[in-house]
mmCIF file of C-alpha atoms in Angstrom:
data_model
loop_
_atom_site.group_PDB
_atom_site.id
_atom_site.type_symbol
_atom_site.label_atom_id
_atom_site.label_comp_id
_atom_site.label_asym_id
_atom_site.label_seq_id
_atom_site.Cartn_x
_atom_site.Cartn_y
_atom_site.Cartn_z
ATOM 1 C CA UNK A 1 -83.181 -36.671 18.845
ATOM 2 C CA UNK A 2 -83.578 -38.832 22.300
ATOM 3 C CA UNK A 3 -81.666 -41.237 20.819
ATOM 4 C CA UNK A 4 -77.769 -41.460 22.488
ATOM 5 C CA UNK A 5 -74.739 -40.972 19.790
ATOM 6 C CA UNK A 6 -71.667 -42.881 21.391
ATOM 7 C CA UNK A 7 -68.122 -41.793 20.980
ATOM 8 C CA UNK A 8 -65.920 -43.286 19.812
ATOM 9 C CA UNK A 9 -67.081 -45.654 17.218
ATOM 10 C CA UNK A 10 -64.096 -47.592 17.970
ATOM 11 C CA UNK A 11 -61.630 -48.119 20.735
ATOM 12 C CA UNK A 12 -58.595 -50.486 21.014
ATOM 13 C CA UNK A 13 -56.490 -50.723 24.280
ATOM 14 C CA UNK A 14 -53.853 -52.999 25.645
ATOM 15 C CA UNK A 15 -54.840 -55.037 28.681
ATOM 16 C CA UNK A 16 -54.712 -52.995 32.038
ATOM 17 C CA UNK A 17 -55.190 -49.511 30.636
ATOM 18 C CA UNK A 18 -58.667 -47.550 31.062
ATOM 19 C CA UNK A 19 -61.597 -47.105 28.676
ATOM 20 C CA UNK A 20 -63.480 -44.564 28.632
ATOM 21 C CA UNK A 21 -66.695 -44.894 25.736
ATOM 22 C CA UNK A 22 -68.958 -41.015 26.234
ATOM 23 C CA UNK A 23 -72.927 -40.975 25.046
ATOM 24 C CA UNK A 24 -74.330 -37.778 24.381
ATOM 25 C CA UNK A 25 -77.955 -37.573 23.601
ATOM 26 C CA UNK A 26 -80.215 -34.392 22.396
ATOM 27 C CA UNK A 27 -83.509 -34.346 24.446
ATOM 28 C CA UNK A 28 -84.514 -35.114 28.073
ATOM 29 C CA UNK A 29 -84.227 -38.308 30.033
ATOM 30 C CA UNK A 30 -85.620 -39.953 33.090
ATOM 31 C CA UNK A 31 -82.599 -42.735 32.763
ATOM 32 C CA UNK A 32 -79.803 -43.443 31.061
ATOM 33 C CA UNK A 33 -78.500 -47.238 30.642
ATOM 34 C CA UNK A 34 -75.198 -49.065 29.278
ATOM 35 C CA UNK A 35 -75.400 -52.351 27.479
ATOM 36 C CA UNK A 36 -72.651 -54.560 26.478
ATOM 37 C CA UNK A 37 -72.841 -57.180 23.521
ATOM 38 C CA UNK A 38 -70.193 -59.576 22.767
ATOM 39 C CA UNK A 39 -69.300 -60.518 19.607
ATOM 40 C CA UNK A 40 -72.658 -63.238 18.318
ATOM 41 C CA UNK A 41 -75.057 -62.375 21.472
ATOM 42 C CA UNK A 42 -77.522 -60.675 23.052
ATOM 43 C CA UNK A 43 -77.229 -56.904 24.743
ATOM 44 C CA UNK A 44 -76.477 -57.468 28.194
ATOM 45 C CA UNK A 45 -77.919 -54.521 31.032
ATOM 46 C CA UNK A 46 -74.754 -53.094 32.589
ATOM 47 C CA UNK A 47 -76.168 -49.959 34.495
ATOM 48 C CA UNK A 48 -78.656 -47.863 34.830
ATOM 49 C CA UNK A 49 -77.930 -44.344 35.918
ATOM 50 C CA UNK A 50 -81.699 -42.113 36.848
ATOM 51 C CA UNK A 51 -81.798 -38.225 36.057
ATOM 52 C CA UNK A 52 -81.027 -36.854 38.978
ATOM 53 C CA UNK A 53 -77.424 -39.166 39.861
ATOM 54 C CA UNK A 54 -74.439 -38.228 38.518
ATOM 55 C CA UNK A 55 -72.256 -41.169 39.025
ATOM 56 C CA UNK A 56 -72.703 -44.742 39.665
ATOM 57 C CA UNK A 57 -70.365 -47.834 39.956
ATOM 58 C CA UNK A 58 -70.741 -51.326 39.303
ATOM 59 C CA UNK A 59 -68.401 -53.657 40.084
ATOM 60 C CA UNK A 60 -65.256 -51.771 37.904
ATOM 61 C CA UNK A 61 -67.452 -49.804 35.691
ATOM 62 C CA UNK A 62 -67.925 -46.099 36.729
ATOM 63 C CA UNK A 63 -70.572 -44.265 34.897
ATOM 64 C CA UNK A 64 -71.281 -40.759 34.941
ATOM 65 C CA UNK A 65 -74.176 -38.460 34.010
ATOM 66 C CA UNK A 66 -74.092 -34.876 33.244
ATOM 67 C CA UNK A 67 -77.869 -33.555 32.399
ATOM 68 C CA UNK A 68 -76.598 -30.061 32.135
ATOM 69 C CA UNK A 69 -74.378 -31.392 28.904
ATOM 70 C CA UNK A 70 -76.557 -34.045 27.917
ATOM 71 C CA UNK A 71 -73.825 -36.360 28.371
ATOM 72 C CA UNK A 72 -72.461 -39.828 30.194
ATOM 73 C CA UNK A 73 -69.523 -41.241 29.947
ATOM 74 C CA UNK A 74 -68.923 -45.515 31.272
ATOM 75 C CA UNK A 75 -65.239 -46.138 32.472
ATOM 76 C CA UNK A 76 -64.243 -49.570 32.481
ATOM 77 C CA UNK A 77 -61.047 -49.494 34.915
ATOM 78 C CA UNK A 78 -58.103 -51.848 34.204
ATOM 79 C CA UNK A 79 -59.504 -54.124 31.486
ATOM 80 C CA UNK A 80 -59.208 -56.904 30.379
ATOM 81 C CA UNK A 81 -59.057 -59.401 26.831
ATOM 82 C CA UNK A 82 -62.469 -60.256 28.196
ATOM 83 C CA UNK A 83 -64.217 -56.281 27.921
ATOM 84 C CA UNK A 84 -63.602 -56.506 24.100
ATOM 85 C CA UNK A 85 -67.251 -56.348 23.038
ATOM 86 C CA UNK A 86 -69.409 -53.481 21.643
ATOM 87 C CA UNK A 87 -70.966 -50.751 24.415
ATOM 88 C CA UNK A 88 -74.312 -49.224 23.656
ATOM 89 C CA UNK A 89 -75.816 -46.254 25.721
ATOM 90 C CA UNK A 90 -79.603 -46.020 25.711
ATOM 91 C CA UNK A 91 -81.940 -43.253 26.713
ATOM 92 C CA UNK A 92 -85.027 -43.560 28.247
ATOM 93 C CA UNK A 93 -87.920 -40.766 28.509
ATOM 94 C CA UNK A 94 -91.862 -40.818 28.731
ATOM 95 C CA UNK A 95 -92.134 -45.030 28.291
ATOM 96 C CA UNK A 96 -89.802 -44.748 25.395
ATOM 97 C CA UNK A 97 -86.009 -46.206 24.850
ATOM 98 C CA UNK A 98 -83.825 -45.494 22.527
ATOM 99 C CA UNK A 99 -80.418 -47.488 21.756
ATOM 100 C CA UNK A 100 -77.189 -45.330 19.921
ATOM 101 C CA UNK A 101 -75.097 -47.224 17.424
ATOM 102 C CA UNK A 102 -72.590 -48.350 20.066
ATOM 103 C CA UNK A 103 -68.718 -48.012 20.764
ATOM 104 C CA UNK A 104 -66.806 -51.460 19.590
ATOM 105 C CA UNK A 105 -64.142 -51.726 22.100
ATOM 106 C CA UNK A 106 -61.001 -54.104 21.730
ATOM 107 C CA UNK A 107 -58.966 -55.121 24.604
ATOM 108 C CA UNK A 108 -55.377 -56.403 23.200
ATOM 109 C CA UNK A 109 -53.766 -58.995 25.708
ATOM 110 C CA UNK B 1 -83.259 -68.738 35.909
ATOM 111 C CA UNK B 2 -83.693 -69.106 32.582
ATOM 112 C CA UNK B 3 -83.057 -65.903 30.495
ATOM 113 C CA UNK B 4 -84.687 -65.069 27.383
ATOM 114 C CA UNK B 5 -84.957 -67.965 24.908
ATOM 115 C CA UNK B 6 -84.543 -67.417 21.022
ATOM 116 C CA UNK B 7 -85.239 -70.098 18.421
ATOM 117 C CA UNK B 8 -83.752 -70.704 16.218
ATOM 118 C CA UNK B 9 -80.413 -69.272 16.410
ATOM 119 C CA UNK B 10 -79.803 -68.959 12.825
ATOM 120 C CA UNK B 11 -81.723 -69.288 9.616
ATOM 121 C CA UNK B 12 -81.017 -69.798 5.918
ATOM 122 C CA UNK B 13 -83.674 -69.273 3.895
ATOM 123 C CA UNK B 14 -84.541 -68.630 -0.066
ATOM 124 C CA UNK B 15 -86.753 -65.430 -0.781
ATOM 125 C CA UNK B 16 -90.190 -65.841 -1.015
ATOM 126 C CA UNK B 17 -90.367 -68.301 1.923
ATOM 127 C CA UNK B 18 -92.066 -67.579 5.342
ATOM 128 C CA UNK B 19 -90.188 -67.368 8.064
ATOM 129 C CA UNK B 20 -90.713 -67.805 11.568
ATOM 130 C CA UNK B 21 -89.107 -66.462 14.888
ATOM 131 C CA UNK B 22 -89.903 -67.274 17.979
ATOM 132 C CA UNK B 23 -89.098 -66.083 21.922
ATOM 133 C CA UNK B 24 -89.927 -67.147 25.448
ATOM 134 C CA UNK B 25 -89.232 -64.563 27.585
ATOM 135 C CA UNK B 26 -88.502 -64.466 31.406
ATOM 136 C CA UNK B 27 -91.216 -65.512 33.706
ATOM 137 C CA UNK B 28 -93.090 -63.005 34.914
ATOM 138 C CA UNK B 29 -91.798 -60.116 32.659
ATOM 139 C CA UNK B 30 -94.832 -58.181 31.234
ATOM 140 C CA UNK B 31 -93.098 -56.468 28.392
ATOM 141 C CA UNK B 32 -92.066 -58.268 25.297
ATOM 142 C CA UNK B 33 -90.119 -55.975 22.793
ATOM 143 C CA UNK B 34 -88.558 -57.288 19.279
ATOM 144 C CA UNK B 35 -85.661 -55.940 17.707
ATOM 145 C CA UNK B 36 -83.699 -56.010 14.494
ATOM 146 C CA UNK B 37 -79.689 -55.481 13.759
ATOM 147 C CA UNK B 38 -78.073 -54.445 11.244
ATOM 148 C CA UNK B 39 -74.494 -53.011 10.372
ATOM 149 C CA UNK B 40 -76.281 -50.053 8.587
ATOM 150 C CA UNK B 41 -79.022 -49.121 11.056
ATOM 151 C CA UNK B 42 -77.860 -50.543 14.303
ATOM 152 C CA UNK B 43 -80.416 -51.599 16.794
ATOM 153 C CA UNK B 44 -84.109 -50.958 15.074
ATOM 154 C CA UNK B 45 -87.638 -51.786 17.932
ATOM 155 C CA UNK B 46 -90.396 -53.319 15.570
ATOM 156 C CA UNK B 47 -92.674 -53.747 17.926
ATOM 157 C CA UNK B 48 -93.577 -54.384 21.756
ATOM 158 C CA UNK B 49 -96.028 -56.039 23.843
ATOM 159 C CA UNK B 50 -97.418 -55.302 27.406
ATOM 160 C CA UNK B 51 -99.303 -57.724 29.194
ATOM 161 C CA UNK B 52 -99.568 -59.957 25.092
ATOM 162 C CA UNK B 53 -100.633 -56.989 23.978
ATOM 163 C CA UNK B 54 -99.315 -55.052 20.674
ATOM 164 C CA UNK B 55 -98.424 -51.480 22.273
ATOM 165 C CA UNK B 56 -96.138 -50.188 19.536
ATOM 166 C CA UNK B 57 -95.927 -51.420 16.105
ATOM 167 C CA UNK B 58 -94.463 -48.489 14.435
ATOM 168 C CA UNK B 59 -91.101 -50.175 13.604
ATOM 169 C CA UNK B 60 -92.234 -52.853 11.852
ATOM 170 C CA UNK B 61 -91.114 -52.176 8.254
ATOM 171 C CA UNK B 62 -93.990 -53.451 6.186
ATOM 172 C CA UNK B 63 -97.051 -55.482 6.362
ATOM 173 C CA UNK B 64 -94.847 -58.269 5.332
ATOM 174 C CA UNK B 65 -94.263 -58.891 9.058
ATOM 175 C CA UNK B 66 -96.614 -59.459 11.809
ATOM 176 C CA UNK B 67 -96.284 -60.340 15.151
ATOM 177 C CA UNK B 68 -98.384 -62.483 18.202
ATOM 178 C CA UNK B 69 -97.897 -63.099 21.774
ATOM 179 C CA UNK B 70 -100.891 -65.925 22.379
ATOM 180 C CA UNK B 71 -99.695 -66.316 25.884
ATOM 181 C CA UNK B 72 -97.184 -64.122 28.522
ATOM 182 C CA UNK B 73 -94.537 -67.343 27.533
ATOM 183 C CA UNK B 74 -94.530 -66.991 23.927
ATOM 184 C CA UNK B 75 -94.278 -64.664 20.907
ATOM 185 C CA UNK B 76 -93.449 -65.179 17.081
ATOM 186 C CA UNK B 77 -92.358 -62.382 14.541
ATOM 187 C CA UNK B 78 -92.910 -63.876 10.756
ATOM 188 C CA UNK B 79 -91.804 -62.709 7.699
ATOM 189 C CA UNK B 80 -93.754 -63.492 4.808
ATOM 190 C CA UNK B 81 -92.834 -63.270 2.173
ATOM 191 C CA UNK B 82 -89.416 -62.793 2.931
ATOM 192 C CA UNK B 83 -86.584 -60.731 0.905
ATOM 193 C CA UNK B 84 -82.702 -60.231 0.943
ATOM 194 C CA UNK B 85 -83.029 -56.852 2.537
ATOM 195 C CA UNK B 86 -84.684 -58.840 5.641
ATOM 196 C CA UNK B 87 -81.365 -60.081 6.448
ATOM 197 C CA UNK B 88 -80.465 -59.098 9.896
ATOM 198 C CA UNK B 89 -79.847 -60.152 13.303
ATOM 199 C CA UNK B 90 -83.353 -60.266 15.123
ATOM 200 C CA UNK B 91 -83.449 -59.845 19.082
ATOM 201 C CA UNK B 92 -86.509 -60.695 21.398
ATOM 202 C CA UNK B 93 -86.406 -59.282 24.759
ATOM 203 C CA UNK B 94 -87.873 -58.394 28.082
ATOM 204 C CA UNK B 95 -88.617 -56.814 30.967
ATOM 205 C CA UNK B 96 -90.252 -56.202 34.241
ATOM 206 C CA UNK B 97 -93.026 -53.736 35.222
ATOM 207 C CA UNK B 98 -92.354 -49.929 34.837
ATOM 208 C CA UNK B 99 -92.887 -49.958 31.211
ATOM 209 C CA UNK B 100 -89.716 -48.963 28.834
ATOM 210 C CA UNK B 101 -87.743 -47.409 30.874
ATOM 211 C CA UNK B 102 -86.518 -50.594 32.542
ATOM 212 C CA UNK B 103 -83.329 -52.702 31.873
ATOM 213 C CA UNK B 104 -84.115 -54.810 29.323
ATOM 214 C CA UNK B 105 -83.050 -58.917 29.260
ATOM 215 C CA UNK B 106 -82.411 -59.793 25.416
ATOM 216 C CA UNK B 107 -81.970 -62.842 24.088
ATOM 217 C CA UNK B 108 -79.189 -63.814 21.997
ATOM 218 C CA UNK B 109 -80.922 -63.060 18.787
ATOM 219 C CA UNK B 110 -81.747 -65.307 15.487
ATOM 220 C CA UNK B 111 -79.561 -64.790 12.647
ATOM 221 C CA UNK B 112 -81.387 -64.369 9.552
ATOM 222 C CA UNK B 113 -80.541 -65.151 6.014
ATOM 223 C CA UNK B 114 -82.024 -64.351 3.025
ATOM 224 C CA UNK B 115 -80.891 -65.768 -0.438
#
């Protein structure tokens, strides 16, 4: 299907270290967006990465896209207590979105 | 600027009753989408508006819910009559021109419950 899968379903990390959260998705895309939601809120828009990029940063997230594996991966660099939230991926394709069932990251101070 | 307003944030309510959720989105956004969450089948689109009106309704469960935008400032999803399995977490968002394939601003959702 369109819609992404993410992977893992669950990531814990001390403070400082990497995380890296990977979307794979089945169909074609013209975009490909990363949404974090803390714990009792709304999504928030992270990043938006088009077809035809293969990497894009914002501020210390580094995402990656990889059309050829139907893959993305979003790399948030030296985290911190305050990344602990759930990361969804989303597809996008002909006017339609679809969200995956997210990675819950935990960021242990 | 204002992001996307929700009201009200959470909801306790006995089954049977009609329920009422409503959204302001962002000023000038002409896309209006409604979501439900739940632990079992994540993030769920009921239905979404362009311009107030009803584009895609296929996600709405049943005909037990229904959904307006009178104006571009205002929507309401209802439930009526309501059930246990409505229980969720239910997001209103929006977002600029360019259809769905732009970032989408949500609001921080109503929590819904349904004795």
């Amino acid at each position: 299907s369109q819609q992404g899968e993410e992977d893992p379903q669950a990531l814990s990390i001390q403070e400082g270290e990497n995380a890296t959260m990977n979307c794979s998705y089945k169909t074609s895309i013209n975009n490909l967006q990363w949404y974090r939601q803390n714990s009792g809120r709304g999504l928030v828009h992270l990043i938006l990465i088009r077809s035809n990029e293969r990497e894009k940063h914002s501020g210390g997230l580094r995402v990656t896209l990889d059309t050829s594996k139907k893959s993305s991966s979003l790399l948030i660099t030296a985290s911190r207590a305050a990344d602990t939230a759930s990361y969804f991926c989303a597809t996008a394709y002909n006017n339609d979105m679809r969200f995956g069932a997210g990675t819950r990251l935990t960021v242990k101070p | 600027d204002a992001g996307v307003i929700q009201s009200p944030r959470h909801e306790v309510t006995e089954m049977g009753q009609e329920v009422t959720l409503r959204c302001k989105p962002i000023s000038g956004h002409d896309y209006l989408f409604w979501y439900r969450q739940t632990m079992m089948r994540g993030l769920e689109l009921l239905i979404y508006f362009n311009n107030n009106v009803p584009i895609d309704d296929s996600g709405m469960p049943e005909d037990r819910f229904s959904a307006k935008m009178p104006n571009a400032s205002f929507s309401t999803l209802k439930i009526q009559p309501s059930e246990p399995r409505d229980s969720a977490v239910y997001f209103c968002a929006s977002s600029f021109s360019g259809g769905r394939n732009q970032p989408q601003h949500f609001g921080d959702g109503t929590r819904l419950s349904i004795l």
